[in-house]
mmCIF file with all atom_site columns, C-alpha atoms in Angstrom:
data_model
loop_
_atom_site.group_PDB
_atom_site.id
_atom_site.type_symbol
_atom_site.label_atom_id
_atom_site.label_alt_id
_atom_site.label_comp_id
_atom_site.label_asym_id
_atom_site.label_entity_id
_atom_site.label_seq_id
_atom_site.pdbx_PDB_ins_code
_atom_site.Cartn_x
_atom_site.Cartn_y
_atom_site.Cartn_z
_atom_site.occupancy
_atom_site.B_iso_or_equiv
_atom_site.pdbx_formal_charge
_atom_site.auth_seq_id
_atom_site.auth_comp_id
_atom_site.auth_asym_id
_atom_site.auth_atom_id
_atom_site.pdbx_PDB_model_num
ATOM 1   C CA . UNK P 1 1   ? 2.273   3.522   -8.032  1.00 0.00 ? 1421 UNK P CA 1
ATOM 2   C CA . UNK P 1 2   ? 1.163   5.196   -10.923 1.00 0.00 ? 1422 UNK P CA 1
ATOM 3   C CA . UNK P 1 3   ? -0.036  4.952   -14.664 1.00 0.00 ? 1423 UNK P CA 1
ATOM 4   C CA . UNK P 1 4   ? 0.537   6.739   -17.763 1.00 0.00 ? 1424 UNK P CA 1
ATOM 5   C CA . UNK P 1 5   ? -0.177  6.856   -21.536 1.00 0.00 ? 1425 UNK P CA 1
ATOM 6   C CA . UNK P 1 6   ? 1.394   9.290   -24.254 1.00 0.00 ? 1426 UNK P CA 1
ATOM 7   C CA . UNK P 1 7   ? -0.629  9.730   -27.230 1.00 0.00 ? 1427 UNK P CA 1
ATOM 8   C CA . UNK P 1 8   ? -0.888  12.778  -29.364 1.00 0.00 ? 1428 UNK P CA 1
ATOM 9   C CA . UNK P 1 9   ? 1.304   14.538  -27.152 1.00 0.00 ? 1429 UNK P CA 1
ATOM 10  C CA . UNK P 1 10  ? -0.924  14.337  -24.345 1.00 0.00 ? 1430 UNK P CA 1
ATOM 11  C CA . UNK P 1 11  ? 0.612   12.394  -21.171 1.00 0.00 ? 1431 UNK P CA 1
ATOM 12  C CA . UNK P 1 12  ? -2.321  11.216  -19.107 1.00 0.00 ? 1432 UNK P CA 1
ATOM 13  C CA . UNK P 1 13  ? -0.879  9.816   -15.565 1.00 0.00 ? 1433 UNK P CA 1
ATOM 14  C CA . UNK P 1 14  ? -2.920  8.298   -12.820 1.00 0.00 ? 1434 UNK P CA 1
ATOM 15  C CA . UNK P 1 15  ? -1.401  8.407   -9.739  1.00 0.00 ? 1435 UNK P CA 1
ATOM 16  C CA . UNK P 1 16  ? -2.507  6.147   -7.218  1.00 0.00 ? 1436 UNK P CA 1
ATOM 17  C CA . UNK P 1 17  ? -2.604  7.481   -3.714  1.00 0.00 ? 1437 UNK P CA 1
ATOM 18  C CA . UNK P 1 18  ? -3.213  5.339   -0.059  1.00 0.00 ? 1438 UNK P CA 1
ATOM 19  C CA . UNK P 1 19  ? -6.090  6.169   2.007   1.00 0.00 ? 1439 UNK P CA 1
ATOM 20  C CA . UNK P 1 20  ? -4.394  9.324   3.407   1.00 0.00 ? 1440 UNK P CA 1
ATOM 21  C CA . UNK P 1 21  ? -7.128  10.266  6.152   1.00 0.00 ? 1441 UNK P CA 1
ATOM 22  C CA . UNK P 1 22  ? -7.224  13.371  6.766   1.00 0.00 ? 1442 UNK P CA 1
ATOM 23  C CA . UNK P 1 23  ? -3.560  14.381  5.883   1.00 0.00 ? 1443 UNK P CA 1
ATOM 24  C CA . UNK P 1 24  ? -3.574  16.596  2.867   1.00 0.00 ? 1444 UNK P CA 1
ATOM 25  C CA . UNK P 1 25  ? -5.330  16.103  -0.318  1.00 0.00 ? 1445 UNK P CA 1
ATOM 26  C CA . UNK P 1 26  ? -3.113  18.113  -2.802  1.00 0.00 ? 1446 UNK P CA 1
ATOM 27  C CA . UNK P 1 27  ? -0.231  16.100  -5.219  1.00 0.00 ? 1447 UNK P CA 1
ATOM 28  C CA . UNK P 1 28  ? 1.914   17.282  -7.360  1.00 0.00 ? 1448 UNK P CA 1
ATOM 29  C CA . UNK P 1 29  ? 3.364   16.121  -10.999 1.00 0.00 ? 1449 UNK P CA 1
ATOM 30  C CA . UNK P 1 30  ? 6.815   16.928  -11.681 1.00 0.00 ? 1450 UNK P CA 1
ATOM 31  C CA . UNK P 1 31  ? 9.608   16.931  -14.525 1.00 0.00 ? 1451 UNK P CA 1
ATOM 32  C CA . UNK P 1 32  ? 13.613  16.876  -14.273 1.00 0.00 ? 1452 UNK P CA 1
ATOM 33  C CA . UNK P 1 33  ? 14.953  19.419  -16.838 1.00 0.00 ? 1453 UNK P CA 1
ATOM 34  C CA . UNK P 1 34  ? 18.404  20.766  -16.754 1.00 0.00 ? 1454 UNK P CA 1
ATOM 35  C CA . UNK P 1 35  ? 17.823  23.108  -13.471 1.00 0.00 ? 1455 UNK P CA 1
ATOM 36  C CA . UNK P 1 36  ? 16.268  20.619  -11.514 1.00 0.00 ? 1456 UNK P CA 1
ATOM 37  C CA . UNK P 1 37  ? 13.051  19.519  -10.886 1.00 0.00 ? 1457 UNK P CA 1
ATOM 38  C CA . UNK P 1 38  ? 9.453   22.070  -12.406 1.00 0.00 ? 1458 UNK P CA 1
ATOM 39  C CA . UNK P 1 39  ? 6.257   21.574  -11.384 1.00 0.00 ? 1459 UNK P CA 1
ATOM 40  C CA . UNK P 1 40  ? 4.279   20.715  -14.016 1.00 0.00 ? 1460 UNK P CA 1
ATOM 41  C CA . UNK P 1 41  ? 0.720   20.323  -12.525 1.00 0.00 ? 1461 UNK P CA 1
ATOM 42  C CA . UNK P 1 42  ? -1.149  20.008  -9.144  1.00 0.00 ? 1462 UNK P CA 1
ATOM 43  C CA . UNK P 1 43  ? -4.249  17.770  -8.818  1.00 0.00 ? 1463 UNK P CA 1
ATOM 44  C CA . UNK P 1 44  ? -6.731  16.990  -6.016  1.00 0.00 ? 1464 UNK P CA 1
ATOM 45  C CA . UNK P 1 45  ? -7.263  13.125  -4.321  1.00 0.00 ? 1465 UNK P CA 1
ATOM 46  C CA . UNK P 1 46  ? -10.350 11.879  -5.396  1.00 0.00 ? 1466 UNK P CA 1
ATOM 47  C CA . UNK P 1 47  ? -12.134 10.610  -1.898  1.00 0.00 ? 1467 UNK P CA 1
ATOM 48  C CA . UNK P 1 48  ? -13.301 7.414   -3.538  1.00 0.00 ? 1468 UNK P CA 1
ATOM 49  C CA . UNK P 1 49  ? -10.601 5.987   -5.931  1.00 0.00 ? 1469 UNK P CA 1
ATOM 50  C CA . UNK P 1 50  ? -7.699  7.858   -3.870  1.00 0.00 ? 1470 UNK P CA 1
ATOM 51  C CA . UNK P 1 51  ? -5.889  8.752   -7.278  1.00 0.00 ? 1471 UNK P CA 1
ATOM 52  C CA . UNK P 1 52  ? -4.592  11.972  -8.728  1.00 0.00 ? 1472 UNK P CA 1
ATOM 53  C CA . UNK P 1 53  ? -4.689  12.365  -12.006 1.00 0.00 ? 1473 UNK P CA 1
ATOM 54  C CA . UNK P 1 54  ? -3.289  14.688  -14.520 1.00 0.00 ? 1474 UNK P CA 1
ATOM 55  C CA . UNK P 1 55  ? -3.757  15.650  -18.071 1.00 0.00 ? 1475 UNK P CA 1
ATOM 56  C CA . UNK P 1 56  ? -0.331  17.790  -19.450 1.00 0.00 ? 1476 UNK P CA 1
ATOM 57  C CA . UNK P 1 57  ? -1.107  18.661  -23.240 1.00 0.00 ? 1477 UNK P CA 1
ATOM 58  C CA . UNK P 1 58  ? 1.512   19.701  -25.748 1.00 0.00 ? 1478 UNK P CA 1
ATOM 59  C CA . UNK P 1 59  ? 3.688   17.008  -24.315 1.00 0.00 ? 1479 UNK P CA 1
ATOM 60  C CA . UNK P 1 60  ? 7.252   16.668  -25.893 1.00 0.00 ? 1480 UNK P CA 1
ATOM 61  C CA . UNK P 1 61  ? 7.288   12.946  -26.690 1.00 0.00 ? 1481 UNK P CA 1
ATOM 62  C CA . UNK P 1 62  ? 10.448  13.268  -29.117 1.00 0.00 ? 1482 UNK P CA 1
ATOM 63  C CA . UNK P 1 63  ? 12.367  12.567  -25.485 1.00 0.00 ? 1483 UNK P CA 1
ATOM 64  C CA . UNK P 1 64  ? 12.677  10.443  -22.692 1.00 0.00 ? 1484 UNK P CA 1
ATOM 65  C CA . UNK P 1 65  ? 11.579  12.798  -19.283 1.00 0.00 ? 1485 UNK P CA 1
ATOM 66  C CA . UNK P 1 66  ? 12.149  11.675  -15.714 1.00 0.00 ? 1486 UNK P CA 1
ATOM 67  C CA . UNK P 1 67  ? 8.942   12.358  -13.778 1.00 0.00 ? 1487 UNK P CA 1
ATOM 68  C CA . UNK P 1 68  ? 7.918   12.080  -10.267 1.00 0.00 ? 1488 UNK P CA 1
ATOM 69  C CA . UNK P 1 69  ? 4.329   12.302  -8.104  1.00 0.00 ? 1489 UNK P CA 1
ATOM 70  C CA . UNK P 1 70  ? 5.089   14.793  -5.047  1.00 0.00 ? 1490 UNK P CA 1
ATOM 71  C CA . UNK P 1 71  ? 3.085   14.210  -2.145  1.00 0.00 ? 1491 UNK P CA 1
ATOM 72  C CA . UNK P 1 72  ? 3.489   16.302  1.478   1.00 0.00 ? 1492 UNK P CA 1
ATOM 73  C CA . UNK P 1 73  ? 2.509   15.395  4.289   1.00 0.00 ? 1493 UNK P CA 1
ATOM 74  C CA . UNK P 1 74  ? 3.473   15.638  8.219   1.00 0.00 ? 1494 UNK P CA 1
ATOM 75  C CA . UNK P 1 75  ? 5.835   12.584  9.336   1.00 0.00 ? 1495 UNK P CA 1
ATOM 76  C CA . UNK P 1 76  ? 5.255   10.735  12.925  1.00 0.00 ? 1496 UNK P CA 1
ATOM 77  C CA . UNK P 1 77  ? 6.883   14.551  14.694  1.00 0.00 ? 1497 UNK P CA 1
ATOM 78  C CA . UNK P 1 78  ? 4.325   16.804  12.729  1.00 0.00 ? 1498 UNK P CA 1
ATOM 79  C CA . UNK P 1 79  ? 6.442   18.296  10.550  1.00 0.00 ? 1499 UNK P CA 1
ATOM 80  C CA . UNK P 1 80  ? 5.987   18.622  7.042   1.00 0.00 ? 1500 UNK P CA 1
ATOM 81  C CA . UNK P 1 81  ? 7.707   15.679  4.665   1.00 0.00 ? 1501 UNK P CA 1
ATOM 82  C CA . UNK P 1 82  ? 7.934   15.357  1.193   1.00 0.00 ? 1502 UNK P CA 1
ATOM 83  C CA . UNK P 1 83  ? 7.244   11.720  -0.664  1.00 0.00 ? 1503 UNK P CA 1
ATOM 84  C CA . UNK P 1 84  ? 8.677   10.711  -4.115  1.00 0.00 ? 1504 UNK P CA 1
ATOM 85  C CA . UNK P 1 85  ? 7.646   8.235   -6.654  1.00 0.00 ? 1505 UNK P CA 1
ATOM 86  C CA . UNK P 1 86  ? 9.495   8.679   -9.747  1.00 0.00 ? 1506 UNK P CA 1
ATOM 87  C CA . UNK P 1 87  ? 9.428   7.072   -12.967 1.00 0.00 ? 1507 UNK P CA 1
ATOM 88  C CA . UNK P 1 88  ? 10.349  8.226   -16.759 1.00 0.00 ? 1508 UNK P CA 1
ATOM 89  C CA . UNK P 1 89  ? 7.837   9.124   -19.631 1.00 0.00 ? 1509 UNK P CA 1
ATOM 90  C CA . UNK P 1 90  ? 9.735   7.369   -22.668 1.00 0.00 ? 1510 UNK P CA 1
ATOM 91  C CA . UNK P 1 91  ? 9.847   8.979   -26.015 1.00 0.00 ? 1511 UNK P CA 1
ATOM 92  C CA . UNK P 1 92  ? 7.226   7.941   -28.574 1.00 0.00 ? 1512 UNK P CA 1
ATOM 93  C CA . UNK P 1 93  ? 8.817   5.067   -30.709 1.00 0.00 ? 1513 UNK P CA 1
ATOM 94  C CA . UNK P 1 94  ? 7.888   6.238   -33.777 1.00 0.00 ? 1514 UNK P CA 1
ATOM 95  C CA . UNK P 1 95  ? 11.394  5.448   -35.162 1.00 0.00 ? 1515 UNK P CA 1
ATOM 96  C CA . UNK P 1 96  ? 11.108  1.953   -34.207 1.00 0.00 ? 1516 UNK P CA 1
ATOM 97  C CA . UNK P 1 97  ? 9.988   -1.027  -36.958 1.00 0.00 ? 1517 UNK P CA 1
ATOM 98  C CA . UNK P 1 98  ? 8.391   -3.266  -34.581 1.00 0.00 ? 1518 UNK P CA 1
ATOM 99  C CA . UNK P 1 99  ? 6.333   -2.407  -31.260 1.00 0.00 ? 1519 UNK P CA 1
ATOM 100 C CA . UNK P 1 100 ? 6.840   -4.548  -28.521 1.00 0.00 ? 1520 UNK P CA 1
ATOM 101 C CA . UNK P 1 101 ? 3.259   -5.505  -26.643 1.00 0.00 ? 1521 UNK P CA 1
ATOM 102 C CA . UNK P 1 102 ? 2.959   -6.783  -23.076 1.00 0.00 ? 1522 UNK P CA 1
ATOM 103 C CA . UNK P 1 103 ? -0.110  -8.278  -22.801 1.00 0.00 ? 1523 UNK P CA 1
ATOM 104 C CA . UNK P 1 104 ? -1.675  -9.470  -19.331 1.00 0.00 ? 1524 UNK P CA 1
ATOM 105 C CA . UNK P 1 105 ? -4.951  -11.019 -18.335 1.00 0.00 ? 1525 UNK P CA 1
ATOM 106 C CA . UNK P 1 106 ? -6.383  -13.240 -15.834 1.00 0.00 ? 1526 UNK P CA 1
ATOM 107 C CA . UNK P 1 107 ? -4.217  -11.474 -12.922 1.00 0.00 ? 1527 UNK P CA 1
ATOM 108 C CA . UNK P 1 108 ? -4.380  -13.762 -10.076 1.00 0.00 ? 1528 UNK P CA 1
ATOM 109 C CA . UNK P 1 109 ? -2.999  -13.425 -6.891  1.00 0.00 ? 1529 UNK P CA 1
ATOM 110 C CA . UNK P 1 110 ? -1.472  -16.995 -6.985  1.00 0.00 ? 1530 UNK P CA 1
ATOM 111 C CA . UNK P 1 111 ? 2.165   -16.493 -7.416  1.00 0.00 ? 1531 UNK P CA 1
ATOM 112 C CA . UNK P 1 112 ? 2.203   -12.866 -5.489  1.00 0.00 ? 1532 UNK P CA 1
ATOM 113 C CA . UNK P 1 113 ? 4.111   -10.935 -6.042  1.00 0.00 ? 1533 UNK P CA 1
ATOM 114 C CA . UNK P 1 114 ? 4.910   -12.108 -9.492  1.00 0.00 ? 1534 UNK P CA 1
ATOM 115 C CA . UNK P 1 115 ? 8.558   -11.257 -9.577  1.00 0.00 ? 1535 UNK P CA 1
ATOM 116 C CA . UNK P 1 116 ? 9.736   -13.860 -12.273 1.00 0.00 ? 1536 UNK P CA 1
ATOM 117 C CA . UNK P 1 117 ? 6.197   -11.994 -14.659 1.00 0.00 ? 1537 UNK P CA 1
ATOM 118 C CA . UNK P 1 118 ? 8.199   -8.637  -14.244 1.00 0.00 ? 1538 UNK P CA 1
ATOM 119 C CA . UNK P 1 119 ? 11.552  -9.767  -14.674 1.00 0.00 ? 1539 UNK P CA 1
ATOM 120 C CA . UNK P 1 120 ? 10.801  -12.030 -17.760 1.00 0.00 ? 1540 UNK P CA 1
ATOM 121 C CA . UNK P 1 121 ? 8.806   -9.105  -19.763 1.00 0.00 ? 1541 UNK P CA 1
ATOM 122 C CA . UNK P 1 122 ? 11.143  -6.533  -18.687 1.00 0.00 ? 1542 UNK P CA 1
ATOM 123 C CA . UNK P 1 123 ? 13.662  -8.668  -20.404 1.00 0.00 ? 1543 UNK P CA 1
ATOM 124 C CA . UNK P 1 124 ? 11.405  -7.771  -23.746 1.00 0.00 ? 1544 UNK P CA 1
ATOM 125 C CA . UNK P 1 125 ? 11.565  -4.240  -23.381 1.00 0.00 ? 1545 UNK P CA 1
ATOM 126 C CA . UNK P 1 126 ? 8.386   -3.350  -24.502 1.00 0.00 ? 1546 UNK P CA 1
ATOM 127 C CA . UNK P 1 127 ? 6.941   -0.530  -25.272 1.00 0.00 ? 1547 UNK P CA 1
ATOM 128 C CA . UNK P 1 128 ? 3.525   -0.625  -24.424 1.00 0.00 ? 1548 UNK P CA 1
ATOM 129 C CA . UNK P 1 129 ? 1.871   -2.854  -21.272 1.00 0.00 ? 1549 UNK P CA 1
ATOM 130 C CA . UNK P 1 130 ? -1.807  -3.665  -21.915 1.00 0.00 ? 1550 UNK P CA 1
ATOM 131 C CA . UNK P 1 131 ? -3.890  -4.951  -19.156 1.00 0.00 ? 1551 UNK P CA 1
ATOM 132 C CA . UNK P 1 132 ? -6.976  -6.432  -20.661 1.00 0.00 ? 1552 UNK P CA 1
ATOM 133 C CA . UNK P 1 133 ? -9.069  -7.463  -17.412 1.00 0.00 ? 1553 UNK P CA 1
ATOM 134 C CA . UNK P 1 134 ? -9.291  -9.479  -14.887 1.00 0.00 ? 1554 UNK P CA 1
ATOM 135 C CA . UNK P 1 135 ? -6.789  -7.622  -12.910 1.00 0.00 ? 1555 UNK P CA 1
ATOM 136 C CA . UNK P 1 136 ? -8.228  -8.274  -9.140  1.00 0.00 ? 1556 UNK P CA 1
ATOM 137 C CA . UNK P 1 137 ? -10.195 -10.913 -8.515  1.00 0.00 ? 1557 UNK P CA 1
ATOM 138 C CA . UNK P 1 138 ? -12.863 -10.755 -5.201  1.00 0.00 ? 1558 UNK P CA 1
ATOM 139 C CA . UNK P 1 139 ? -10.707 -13.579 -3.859  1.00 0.00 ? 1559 UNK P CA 1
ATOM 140 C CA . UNK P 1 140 ? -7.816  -11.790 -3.862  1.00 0.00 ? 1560 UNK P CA 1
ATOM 141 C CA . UNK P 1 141 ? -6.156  -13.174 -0.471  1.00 0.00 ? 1561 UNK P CA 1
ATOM 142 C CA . UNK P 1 142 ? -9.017  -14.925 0.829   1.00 0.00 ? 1562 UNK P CA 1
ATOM 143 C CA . UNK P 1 143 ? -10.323 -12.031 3.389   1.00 0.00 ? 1563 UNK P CA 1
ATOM 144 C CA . UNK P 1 144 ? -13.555 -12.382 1.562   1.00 0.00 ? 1564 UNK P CA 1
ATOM 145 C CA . UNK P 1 145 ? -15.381 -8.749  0.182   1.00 0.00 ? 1565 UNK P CA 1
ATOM 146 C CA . UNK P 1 146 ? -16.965 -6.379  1.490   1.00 0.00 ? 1566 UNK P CA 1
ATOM 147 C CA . UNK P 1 147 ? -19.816 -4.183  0.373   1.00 0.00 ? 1567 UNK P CA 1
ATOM 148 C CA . UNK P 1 148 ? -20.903 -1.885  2.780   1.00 0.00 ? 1568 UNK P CA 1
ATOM 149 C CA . UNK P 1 149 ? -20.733 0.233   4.296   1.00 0.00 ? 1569 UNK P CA 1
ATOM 150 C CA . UNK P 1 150 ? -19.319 2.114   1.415   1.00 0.00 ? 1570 UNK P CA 1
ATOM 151 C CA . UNK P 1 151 ? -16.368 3.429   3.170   1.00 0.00 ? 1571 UNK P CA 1
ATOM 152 C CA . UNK P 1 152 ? -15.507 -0.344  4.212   1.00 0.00 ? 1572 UNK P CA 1
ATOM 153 C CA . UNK P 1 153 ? -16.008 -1.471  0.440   1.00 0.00 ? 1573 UNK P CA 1
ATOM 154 C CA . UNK P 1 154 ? -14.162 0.807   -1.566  1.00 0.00 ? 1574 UNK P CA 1
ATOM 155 C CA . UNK P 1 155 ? -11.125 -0.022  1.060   1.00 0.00 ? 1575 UNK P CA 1
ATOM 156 C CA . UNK P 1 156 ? -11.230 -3.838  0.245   1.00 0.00 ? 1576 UNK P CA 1
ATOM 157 C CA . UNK P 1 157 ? -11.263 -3.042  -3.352  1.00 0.00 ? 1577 UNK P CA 1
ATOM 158 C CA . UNK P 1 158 ? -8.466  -0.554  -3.081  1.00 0.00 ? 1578 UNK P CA 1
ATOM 159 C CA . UNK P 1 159 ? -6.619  -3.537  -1.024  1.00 0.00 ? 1579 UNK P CA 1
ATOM 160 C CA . UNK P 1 160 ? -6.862  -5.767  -3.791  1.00 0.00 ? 1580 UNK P CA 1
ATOM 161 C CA . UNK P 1 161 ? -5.976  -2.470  -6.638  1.00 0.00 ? 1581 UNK P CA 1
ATOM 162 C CA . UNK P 1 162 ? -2.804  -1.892  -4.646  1.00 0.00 ? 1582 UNK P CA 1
ATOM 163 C CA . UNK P 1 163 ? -1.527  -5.507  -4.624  1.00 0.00 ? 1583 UNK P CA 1
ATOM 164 C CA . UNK P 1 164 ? -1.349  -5.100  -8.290  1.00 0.00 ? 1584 UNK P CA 1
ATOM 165 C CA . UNK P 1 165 ? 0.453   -1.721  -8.385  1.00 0.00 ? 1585 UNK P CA 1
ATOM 166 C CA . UNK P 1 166 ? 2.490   -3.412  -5.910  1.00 0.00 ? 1586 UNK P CA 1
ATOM 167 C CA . UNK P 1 167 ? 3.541   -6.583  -8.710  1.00 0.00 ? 1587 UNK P CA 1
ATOM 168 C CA . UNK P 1 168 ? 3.672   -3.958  -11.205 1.00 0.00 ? 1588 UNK P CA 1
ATOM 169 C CA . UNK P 1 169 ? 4.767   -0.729  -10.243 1.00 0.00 ? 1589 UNK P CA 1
ATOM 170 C CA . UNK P 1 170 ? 8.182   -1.333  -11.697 1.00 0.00 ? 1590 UNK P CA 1
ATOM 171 C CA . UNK P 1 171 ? 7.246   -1.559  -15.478 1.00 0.00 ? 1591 UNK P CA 1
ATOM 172 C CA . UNK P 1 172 ? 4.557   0.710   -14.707 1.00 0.00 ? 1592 UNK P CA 1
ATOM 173 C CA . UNK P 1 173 ? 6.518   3.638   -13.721 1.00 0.00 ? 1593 UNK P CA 1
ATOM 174 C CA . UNK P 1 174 ? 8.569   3.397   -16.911 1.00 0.00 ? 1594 UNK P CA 1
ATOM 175 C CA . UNK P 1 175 ? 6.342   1.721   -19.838 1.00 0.00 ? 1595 UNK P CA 1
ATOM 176 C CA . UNK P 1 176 ? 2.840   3.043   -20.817 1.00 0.00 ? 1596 UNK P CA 1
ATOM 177 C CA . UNK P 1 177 ? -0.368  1.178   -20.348 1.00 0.00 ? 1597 UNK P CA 1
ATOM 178 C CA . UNK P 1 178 ? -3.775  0.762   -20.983 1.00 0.00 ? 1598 UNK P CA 1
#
């Protein structure tokens, strides 16, 4: 899943990645203009928070731009594939009288996947999703937490991170957030 925020005409977009191994460690951000898909940016997985993230200045937010995070890797044969996530960066609503706010806290995992949460804010159309904490809990699942070896911990966190990209990932591909 990933993440973005527009301000200033800067798009800042967190990509979050799986624990890859030792497949490749490059990912691409691209936009659809009117002769396909450009390449906008490259970025690196970090090794710890398996996220790419990019920074694209002088961003035209006067427009809504379909987006997607490339990733390549070999399939099950060996040979190279390609991976999509796509999503749009929405024009700034500067037009707009009123701002619509999502608002979330206290993200359990009671209630997973939280389909009828999605579908009843998407019905609000907002414009902006803030998460204000408690997004994972320790709990999350019952497995219990683990906190070393590092490798071992930053995997059960990441478990718990992806189950909310997982609930989420539909308004996040589309709506900013913080």
């Amino acid at each position: 899943f990933a993440m973005h925020t527009l301000s200033r005409k800067t798009l800042k977009l967190t990509a979050q990645m799986a624990p890859v191994g030792n497949a490749p460690k490059n990912v691409a951000l691209e936009i659809q203009g009117p002769s396909g898909w450009k390449r906008l940016a490259q970025a690196q997985i970090d090794p710890h928070a398996r996220t790419a993230t990019f920074k694209i200045e002088n961003w035209d937010n006067t427009k809504d731009t379909p987006y997607r995070v490339v990733y390549t890797m070999p399939d099950s044969t060996g040979k190279l594939r390609e991976y999509h996530s796509e999503g749009t960066v929405r024009r700034n609503p500067v037009d707009k009288e009123e701002i619509v706010v999502a608002a979330f806290t206290g993200n359990n995992d009671l209630g997973f996947p939280h389909a009828d949460v999605v579908r009843n804010v998407s019905h609000f159309k907002p414009d902006l999703l803030a998460f204000t904490g408690d997004n994972i809990y320790e709990r999350v699942g019952e497995y219990g937490t683990e906190r070393e070896p590092l490798e071992a911990a930053i995997l059960d966190y990441l478990r718990k991170w992806y189950l909310f990209g997982w609930e989420y990932r539909d308004l996040l591909k589309e709506i900013p957030a913080i």
